Coordinates of N, CA and C in Angstrom, one line a residue:
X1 N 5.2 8.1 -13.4 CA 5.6 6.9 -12.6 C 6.4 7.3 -11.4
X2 N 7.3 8.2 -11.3 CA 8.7 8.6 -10.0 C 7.4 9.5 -9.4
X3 N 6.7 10.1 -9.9 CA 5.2 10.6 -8.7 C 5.0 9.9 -7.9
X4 N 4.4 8.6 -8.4 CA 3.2 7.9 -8.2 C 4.0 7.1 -7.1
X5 N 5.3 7.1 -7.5 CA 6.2 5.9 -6.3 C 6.6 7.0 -5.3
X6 N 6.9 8.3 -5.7 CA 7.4 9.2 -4.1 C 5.9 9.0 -3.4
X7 N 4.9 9.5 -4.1 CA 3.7 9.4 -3.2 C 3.6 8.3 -2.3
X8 N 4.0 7.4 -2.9 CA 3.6 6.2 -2.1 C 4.3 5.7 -0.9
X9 N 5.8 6.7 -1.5 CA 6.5 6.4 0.1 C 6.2 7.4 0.8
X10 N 5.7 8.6 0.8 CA 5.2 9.0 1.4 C 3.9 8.9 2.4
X11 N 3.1 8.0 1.4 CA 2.2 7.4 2.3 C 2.7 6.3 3.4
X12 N 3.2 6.0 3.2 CA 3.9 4.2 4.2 C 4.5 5.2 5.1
X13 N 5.6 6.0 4.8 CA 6.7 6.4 5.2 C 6.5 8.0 6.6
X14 N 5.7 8.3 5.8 CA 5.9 9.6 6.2 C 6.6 11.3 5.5
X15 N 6.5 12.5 6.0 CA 7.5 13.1 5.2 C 9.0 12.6 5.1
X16 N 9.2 12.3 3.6 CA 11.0 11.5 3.9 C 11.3 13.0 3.0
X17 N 11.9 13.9 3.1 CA 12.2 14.9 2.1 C 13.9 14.4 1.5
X18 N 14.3 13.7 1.9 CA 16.0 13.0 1.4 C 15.7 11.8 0.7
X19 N 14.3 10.8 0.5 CA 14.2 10.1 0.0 C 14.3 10.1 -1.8
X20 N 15.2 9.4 -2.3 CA 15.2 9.7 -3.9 C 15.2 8.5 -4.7
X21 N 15.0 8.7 -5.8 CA 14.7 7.3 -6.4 C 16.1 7.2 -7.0
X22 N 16.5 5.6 -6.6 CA 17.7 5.1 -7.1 C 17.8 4.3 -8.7
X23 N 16.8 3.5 -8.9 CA 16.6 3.5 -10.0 C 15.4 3.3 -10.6
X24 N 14.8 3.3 -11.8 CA 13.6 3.4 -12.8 C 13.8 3.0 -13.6
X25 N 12.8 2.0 -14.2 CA 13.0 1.1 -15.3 C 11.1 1.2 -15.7
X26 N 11.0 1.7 -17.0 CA 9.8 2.0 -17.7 C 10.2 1.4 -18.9
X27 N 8.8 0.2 -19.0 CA 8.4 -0.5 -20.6 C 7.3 0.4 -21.2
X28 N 7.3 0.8 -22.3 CA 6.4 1.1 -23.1 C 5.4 0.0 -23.4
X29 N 4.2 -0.5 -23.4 CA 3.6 -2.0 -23.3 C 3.1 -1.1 -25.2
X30 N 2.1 -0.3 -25.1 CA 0.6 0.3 -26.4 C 0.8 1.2 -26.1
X31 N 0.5 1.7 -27.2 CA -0.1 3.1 -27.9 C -1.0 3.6 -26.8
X32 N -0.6 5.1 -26.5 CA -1.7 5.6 -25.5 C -2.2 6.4 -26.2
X33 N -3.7 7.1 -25.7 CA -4.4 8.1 -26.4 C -4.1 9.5 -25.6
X34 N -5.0 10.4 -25.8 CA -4.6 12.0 -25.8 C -5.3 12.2 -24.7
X35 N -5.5 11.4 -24.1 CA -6.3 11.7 -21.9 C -5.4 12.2 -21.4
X36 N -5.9 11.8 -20.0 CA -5.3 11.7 -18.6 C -4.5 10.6 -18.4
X37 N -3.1 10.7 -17.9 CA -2.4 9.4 -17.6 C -3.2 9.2 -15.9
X38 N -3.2 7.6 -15.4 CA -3.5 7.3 -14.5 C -2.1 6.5 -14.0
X39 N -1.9 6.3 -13.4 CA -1.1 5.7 -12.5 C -1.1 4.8 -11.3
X40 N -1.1 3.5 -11.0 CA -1.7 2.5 -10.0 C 0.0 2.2 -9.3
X41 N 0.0 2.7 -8.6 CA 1.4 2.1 -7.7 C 1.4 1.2 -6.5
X42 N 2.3 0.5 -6.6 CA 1.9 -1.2 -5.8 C 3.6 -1.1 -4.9
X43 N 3.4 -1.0 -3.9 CA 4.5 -1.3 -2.8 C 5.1 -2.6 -2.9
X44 N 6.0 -2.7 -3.5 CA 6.4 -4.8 -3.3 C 7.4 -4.8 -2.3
X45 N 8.2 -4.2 -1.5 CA 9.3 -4.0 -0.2 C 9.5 -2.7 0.1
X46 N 9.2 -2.6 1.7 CA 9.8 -1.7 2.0 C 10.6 -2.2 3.1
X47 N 12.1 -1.1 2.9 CA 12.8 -2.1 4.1 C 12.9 -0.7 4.6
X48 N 14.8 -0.7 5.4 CA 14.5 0.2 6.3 C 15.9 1.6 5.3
X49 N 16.6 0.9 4.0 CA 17.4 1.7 3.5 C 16.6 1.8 2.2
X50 N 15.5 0.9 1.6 CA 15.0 1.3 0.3 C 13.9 0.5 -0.2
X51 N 13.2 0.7 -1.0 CA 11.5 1.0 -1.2 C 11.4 0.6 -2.4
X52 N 10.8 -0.3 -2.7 CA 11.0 -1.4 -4.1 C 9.0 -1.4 -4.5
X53 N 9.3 -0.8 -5.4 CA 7.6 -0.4 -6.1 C 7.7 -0.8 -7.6
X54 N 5.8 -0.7 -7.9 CA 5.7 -1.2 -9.7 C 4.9 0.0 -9.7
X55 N 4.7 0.4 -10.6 CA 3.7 1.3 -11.3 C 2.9 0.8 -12.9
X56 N 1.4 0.9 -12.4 CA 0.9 0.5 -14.3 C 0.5 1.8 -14.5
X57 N 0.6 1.9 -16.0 CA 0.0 3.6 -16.0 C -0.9 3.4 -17.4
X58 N -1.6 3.9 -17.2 CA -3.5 3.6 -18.0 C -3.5 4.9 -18.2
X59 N -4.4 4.8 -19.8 CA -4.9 6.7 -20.0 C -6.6 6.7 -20.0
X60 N -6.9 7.5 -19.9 CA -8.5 8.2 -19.3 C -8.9 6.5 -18.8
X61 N -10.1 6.0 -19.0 CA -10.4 5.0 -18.6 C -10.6 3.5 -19.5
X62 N -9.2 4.0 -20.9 CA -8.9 2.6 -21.0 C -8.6 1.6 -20.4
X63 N -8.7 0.5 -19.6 CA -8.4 -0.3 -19.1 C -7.1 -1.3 -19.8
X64 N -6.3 -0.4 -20.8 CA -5.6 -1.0 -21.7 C -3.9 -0.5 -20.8
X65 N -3.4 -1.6 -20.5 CA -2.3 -1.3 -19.9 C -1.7 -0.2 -21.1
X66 N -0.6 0.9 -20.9 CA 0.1 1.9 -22.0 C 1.5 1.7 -21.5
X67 N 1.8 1.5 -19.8 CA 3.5 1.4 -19.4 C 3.4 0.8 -18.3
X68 N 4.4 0.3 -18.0 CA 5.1 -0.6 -16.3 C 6.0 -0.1 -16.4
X69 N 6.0 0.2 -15.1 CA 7.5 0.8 -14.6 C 7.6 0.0 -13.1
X70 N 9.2 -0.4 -13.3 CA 9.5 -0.8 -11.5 C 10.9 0.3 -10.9
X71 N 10.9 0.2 -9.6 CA 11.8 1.4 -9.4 C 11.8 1.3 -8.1
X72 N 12.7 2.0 -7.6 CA 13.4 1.8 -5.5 C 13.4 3.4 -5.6
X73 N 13.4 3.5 -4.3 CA 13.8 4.6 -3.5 C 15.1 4.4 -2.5
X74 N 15.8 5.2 -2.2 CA 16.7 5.2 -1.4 C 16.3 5.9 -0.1
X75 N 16.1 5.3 1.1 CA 15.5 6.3 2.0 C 16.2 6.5 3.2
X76 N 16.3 7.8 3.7 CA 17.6 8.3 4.8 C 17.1 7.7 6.2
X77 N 18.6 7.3 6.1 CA 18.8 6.9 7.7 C 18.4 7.6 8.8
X78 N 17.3 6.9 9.8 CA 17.1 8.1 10.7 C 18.5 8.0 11.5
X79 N 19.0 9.5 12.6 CA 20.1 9.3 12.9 C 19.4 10.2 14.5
X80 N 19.6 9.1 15.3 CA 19.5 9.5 16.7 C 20.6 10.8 17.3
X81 N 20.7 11.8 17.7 CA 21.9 12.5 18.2 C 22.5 11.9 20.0

């Protein structure tokens, strides 16, 4: 899930290499099986100090939710010289 959300600020964002996640909150929903975890990350705010995302995470191609996770990024001030 903290993958799936850096990726994603990295997508919006650009290289942020100071960007870090401030907090993470993951529910266990079901029982997952012995696949691949998948991961669907969904942008719900980006401002200009921090990055407010969901993540659902599915295994091989159950379509059975397994976890939600919501979680922010803290992202560095650009700083003009």
């Amino acid at each position: 899930a903290d993958l799936a959300m850096y990726a994603l600020v990295l997508g919006h964002c650009g290289p942020q290499l100071m960007a870090v996640t401030s907090n993470l909150t993951l529910n266990f929903v079901s029982r997952g099986s012995a696949e691949d975890v998948h991961a669907e990350a969904t942008l719900l705010k980006l401002g200009r100090k921090l990055a407010v995302m969901e993540v659902k995470l599915r295994c091989g191609n159950d379509p059975t939710l397994v976890a939600h996770a919501t979680g922010s990024y803290s992202l560095p001030t650009s700083r003009t010289p």
